GROMACS .gro file of C-alpha atoms in nm:
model
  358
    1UNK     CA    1   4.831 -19.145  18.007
    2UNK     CA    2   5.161 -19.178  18.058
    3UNK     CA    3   5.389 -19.139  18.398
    4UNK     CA    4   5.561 -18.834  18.311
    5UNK     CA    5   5.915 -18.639  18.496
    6UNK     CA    6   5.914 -18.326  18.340
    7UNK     CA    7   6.197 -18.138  18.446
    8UNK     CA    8   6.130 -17.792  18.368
    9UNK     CA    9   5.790 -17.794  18.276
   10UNK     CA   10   5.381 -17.882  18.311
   11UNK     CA   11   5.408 -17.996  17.995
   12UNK     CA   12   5.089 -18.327  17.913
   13UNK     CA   13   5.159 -18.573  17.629
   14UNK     CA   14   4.801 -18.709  17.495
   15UNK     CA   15   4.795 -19.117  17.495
   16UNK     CA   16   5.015 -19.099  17.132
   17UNK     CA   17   5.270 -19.432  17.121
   18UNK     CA   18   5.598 -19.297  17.047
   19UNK     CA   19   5.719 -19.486  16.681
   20UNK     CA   20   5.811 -19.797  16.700
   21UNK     CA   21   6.172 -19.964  16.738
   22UNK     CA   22   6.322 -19.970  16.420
   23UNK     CA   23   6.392 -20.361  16.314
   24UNK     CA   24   6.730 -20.433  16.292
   25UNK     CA   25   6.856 -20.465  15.908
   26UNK     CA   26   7.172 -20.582  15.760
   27UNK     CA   27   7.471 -20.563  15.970
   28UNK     CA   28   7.661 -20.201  15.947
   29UNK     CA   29   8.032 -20.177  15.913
   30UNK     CA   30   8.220 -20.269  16.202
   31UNK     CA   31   8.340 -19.898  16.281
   32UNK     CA   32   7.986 -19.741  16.296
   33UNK     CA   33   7.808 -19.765  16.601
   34UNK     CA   34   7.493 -19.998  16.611
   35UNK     CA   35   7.183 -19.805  16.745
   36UNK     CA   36   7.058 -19.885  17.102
   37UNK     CA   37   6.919 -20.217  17.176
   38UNK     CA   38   6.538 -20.258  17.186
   39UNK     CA   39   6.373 -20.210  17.513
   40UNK     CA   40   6.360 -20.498  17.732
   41UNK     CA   41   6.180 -20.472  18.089
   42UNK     CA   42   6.251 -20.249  18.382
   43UNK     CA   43   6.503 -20.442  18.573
   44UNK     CA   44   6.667 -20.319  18.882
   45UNK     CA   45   7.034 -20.366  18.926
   46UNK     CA   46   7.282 -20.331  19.244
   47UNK     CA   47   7.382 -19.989  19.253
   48UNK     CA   48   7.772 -19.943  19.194
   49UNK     CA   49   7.987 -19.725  19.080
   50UNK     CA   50   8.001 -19.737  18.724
   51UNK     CA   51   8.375 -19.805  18.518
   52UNK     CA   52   8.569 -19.486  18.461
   53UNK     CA   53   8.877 -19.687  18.280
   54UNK     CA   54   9.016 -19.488  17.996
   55UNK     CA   55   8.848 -19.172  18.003
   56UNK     CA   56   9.038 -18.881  17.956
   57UNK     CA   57   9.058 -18.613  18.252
   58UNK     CA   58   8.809 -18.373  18.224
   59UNK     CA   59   8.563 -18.487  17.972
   60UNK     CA   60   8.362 -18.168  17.941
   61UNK     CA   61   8.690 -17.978  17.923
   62UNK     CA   62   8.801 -18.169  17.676
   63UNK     CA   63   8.477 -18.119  17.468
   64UNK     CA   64   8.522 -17.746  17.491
   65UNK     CA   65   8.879 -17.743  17.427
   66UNK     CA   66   8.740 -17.989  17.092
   67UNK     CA   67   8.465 -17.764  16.997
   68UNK     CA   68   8.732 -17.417  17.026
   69UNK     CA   69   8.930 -17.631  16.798
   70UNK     CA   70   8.694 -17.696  16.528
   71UNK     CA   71   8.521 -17.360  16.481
   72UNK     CA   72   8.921 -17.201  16.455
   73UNK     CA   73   9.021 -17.411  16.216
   74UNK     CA   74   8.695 -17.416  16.024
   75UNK     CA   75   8.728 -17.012  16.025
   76UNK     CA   76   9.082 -16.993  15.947
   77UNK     CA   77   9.062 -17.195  15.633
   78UNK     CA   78   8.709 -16.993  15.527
   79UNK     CA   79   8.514 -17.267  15.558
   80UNK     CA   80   8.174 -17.051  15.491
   81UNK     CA   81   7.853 -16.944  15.677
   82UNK     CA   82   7.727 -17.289  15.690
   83UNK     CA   83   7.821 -17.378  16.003
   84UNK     CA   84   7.606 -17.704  16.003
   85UNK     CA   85   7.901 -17.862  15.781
   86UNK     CA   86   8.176 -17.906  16.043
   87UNK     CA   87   7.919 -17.997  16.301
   88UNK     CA   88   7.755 -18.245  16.086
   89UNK     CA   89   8.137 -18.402  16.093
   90UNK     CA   90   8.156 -18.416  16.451
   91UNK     CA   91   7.819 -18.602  16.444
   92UNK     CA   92   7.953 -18.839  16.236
   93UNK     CA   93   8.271 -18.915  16.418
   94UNK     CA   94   8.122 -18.934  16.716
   95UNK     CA   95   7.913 -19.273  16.590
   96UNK     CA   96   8.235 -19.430  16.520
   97UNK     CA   97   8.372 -19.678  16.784
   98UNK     CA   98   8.718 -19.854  16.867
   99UNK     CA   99   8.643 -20.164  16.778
  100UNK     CA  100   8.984 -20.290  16.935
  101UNK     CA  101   9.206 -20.037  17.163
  102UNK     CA  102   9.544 -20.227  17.111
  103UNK     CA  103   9.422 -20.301  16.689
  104UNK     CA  104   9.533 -20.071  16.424
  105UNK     CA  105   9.500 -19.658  16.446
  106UNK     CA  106   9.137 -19.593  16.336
  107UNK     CA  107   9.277 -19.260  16.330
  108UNK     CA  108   9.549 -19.317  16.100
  109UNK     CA  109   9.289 -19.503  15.887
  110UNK     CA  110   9.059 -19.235  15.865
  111UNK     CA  111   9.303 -18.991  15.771
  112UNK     CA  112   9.497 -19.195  15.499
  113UNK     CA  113   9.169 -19.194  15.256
  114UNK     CA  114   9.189 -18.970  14.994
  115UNK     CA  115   8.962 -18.740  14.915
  116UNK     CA  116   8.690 -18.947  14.766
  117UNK     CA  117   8.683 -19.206  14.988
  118UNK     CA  118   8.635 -18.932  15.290
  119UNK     CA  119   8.355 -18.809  15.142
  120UNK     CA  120   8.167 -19.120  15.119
  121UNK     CA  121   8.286 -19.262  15.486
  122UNK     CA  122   8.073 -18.990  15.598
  123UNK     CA  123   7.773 -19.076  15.371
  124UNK     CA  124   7.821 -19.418  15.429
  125UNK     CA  125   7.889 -19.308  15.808
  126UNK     CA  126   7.452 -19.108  15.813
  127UNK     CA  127   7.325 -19.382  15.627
  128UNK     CA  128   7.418 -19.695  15.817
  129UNK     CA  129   7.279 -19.471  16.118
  130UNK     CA  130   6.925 -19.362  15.882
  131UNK     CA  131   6.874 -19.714  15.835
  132UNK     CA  132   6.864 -19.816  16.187
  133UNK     CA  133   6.704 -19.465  16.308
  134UNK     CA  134   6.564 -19.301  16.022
  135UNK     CA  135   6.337 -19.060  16.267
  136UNK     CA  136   6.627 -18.913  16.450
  137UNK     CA  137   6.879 -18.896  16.158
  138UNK     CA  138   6.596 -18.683  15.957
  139UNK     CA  139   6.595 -18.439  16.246
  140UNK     CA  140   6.957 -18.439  16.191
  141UNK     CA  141   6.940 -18.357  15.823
  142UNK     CA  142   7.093 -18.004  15.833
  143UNK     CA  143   7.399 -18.196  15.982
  144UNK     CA  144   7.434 -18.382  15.675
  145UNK     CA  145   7.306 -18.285  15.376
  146UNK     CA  146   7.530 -18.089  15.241
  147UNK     CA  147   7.666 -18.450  15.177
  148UNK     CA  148   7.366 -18.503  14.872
  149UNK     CA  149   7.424 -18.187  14.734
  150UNK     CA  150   7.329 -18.270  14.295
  151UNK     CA  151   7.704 -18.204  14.272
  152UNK     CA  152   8.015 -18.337  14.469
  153UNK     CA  153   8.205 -18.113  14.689
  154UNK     CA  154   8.466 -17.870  14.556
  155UNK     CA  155   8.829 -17.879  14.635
  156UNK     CA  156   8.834 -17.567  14.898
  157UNK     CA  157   8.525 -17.739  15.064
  158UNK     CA  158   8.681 -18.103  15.078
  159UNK     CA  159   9.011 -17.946  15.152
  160UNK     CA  160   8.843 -17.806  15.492
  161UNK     CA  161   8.635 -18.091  15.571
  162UNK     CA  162   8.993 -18.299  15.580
  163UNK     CA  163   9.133 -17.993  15.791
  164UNK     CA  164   8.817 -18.025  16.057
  165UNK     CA  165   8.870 -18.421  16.021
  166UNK     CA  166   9.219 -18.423  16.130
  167UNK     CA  167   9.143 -18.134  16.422
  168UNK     CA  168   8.840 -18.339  16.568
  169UNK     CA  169   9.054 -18.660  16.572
  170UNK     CA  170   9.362 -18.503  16.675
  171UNK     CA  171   9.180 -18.358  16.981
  172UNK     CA  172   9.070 -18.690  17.121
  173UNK     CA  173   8.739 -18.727  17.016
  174UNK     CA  174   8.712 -19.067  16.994
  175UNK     CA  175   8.839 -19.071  17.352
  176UNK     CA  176   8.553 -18.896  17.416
  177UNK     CA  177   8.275 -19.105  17.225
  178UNK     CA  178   8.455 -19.408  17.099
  179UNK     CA  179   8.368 -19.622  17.404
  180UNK     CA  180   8.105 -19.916  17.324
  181UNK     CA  181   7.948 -19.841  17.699
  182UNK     CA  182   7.686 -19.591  17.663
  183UNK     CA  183   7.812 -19.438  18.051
  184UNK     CA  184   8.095 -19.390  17.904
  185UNK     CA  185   8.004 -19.218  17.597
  186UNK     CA  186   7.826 -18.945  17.771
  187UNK     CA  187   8.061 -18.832  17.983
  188UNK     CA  188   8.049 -18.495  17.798
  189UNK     CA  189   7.824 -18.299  17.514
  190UNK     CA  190   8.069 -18.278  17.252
  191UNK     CA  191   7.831 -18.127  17.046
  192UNK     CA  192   7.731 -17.835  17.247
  193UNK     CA  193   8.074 -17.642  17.287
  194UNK     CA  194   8.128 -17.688  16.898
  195UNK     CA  195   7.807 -17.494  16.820
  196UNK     CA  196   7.817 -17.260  17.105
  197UNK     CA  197   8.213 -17.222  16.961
  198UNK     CA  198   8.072 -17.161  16.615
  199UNK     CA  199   7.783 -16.936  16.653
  200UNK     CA  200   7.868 -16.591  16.659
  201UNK     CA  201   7.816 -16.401  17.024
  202UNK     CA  202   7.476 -16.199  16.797
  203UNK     CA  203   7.345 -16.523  16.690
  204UNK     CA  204   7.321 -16.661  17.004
  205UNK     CA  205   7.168 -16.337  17.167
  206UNK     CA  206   6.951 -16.341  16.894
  207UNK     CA  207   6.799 -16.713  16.919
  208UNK     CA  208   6.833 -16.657  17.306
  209UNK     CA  209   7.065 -16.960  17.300
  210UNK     CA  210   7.257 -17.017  17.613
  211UNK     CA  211   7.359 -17.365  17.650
  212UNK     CA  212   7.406 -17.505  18.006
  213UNK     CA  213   7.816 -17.657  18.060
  214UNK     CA  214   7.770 -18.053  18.158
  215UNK     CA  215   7.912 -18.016  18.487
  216UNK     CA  216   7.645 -17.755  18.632
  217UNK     CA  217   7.357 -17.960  18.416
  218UNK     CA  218   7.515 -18.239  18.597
  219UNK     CA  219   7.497 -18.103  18.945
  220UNK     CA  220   7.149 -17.960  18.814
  221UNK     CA  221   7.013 -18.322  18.770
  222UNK     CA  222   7.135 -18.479  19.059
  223UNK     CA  223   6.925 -18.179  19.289
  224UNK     CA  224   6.601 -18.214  19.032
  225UNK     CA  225   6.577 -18.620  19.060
  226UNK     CA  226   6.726 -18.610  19.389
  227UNK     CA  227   6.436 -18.625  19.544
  228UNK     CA  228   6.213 -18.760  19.273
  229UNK     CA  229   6.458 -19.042  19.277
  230UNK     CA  230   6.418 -19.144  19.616
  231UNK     CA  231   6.051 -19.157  19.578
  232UNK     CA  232   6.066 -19.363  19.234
  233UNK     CA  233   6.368 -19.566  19.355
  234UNK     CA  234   6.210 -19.689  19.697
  235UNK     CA  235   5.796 -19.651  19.750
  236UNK     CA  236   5.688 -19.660  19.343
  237UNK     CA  237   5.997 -19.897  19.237
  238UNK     CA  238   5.746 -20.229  19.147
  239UNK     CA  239   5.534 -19.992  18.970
  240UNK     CA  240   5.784 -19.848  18.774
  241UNK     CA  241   5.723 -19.883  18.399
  242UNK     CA  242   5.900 -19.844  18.033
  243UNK     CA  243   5.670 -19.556  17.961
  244UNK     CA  244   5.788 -19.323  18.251
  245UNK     CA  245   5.827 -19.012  18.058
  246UNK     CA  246   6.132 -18.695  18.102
  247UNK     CA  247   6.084 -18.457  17.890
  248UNK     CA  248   6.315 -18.145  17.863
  249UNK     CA  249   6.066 -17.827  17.647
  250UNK     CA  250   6.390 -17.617  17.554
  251UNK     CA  251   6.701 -17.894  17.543
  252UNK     CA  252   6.915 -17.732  17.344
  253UNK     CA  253   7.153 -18.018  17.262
  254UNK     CA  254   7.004 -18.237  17.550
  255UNK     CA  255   7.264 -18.177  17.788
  256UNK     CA  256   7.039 -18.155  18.112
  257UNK     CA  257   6.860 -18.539  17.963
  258UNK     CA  258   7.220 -18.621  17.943
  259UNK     CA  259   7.283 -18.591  18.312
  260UNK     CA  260   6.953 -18.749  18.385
  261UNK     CA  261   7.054 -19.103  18.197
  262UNK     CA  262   7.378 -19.043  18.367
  263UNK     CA  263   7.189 -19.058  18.693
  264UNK     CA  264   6.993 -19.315  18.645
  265UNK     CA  265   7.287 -19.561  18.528
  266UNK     CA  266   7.414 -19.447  18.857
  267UNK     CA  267   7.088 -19.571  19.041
  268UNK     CA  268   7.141 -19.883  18.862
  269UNK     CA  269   6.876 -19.833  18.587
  270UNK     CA  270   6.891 -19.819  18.236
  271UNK     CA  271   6.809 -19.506  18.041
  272UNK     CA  272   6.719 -19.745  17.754
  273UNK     CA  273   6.328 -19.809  17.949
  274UNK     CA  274   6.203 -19.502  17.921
  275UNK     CA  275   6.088 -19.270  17.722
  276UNK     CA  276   6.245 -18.943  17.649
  277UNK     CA  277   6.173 -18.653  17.455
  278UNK     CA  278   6.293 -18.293  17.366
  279UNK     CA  279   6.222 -17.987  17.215
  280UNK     CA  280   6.434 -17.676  17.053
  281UNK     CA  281   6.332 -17.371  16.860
  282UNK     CA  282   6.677 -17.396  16.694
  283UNK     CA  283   6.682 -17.686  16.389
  284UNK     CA  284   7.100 -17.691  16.429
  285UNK     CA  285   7.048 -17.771  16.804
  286UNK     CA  286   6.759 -17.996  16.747
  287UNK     CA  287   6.976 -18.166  16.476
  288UNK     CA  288   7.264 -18.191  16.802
  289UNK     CA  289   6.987 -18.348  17.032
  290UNK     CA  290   6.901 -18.620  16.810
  291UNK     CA  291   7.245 -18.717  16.729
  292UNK     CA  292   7.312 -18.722  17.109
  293UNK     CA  293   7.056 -18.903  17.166
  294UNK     CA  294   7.192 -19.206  16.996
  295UNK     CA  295   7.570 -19.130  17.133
  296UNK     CA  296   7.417 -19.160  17.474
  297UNK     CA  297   7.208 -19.443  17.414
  298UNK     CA  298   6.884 -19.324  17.534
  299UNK     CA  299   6.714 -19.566  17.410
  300UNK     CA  300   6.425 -19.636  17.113
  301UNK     CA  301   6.196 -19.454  17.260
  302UNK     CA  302   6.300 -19.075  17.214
  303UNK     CA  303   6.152 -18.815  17.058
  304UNK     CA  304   6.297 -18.498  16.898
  305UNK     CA  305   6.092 -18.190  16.810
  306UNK     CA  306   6.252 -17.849  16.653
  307UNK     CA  307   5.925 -17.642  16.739
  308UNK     CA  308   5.850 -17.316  16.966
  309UNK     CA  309   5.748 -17.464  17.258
  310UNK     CA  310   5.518 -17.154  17.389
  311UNK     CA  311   5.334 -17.153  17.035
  312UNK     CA  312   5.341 -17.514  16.969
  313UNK     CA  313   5.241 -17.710  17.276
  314UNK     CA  314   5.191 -18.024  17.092
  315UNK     CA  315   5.531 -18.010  16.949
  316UNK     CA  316   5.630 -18.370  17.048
  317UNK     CA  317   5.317 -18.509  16.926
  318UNK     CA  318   5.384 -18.366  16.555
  319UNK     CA  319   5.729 -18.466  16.599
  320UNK     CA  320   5.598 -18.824  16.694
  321UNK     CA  321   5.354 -18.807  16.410
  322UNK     CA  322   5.640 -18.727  16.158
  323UNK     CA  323   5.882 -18.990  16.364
  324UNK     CA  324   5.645 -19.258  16.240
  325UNK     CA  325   5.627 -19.132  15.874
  326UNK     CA  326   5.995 -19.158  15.832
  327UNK     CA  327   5.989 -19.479  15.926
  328UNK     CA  328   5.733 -19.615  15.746
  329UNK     CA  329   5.910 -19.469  15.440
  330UNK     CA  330   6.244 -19.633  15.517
  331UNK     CA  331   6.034 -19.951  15.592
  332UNK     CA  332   5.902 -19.900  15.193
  333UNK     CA  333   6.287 -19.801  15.076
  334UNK     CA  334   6.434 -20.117  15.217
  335UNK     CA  335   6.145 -20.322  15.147
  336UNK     CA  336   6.176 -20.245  14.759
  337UNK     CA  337   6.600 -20.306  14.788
  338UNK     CA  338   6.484 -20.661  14.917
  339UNK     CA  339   6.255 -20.696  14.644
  340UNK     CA  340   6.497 -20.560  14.390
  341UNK     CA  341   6.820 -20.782  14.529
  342UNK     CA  342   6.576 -21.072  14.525
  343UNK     CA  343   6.486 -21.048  14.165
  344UNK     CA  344   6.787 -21.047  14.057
  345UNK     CA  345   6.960 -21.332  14.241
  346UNK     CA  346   6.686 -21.523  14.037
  347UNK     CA  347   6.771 -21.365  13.703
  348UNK     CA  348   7.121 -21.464  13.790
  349UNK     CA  349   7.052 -21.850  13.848
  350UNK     CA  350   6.818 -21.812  13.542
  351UNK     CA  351   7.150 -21.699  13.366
  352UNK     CA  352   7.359 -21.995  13.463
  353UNK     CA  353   7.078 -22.253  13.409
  354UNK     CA  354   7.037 -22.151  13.060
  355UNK     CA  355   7.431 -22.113  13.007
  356UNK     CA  356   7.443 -22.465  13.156
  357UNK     CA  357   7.196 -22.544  12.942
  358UNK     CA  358   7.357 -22.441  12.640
   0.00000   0.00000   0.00000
């Protein structure tokens, strides 16, 4: 049995491993974030305050302000019903880093693709990500696959999706989640305030969807560990394993998990050693959760469940059950490309032997 923190609940995981860390496959492009690093023991570091340099003021105003943004322009230009679409791009943008701040305007670059080549940044964007965390990107599928629809996307629909594009990036977003420290990244849930933003008022009621703002989740985190830190942090610190467990039974996006990592980078510890796992009734929020997830580097071990917690108490279980069937299939899908890129690099030195040959 695993050391559990539940922070809202009595919730019991049985003995189930989470999945696996992924192994590392061929090196993404340079602009999409690499996944988080595979766990490594519990170390304790001196506690410090950790680098604020070159965040904007007011991160989680700045998310709002973002997330008002998107859902205006997304309505103005009739961008649909399917709201998952212009979340799905702020998903995506927000695994993109700035490789170099003083380098060329990844902005600029962005936007100067044409319409094709936007399209398939974004593919290219969720499948550099599915290969390195195929459990939490299938969560995520209602953010993004509206992008493997059998036919490509109209004009009206591309049209909008460059609209959105430009709005997220002209609103700072990579400001926001560009940063290659994981503290830095999570500054703010970008993600909530752009669904809250593009949910309609009845929606909400209806799901009973109220998401928490990141400066009272903070504040909310920093009274719930408060004291469960000092304990952990002083009397059980040598006993203090990777499989200490917070678990969060309605998460919504994540954002009160998000203020716990922040706290415990604070305390000098690193979110990446534990485990983690969350559960929503809503798949768009889920979907938000498990993209955050990896934006805040939370680590390998995390596990996403879009379930009814009061019905389904063994939500994270199934969801750690299907976790480890996604991977095992992308183990098989990038096991055959091997085999395939194998054969034929020999059918291609067969070629020039027997044109040598001849």
């Amino acid at each position: 049995m695993t050391e559990q923190l539940d922070l809202f609940s009595s919730f019991q995981p049985d003995e189930t491993p989470a999945p696996p860390p992924a192994p590392t496959p061929a090196r993404a492009p340079a602009t999409v974030a690499s996944p988080s690093r595979q766990p490594s023991p519990v170390r304790r570091a001196t506690i410090r305050p950790l680098p604020d340099n070159g965040l904007p003021k007011d991160p989680s105003g700045r998310a709002a302000d973002l997330g008002e943004a998107v859902a205006g322009v997304w309505h103005k230009q009739h961008g649909g019903t399917r709201i998952e679409v212009p979340i799905g791009l702020v998903a995506a943008l927000c695994f993109v880093r700035q490789k170099d701040a003083h380098g060329p305007g990844l902005k600029a670059q962005i936007l100067a693709q044409d319409d094709r080549q936007l399209i398939a940044m974004y593919r290219q964007i969720w499948s550099a990500q599915w290969l390195h965390r195929p459990d939490l990107i299938d969560r995520a599928r209602i953010l993004h696959e509206w992008l493997n629809d059998a036919e490509e996307p109209d004009k009206h629909r591309t049209y909008v999706v460059r609209a959105v594009t430009k709005t997220i990036l002209d609103r700072g977003l990579l400001e926001l989640t560009g940063h290659a420290d994981p503290y830095l990244r999570a500054q703010a849930d970008v993600l909530s305030p752009t669904l809250t933003a593009l949910r309609s008022l009845g929606a909400q009621q209806g799901l009973g969807e109220y998401h928490t703002p990141s400066p009272i989740s903070d504040s909310i985190a920093e009274v719930l560990l408060g004291e469960l830190t000092t304990e952990m942090f002083t009397d059980h610190l040598k006993n203090l394993k990777p499989q200490q467990h917070i678990h969060d039974p309605a998460a919504g996006s994540g954002g009160m998990l998000r203020s716990a990592a922040q706290k415990l980078r604070r305390e000098g510890l690193d979110p990446a050693d534990f485990r983690w796992s969350m559960v929503d009734i809503d798949p768009i929020a889920a979907a938000c959760a498990a993209v955050n997830a990896l934006t805040w580097g939370l680590g390998p071990r995390v596990t996403v469940a879009c379930a009814d917690t009061l019905a389904n108490p063994h939500a994270v279980e199934d969801a750690m059950a299907q976790a480890r069937a996604v991977i095992e299939h992308r183990d098989r899908v990038v096991g055959q490309a091997h085999m395939i890129a194998a054969i034929r690099r020999t059918q291609h030195l067969l070629e020039q032997t027997t044109a040598t040959a001849a």
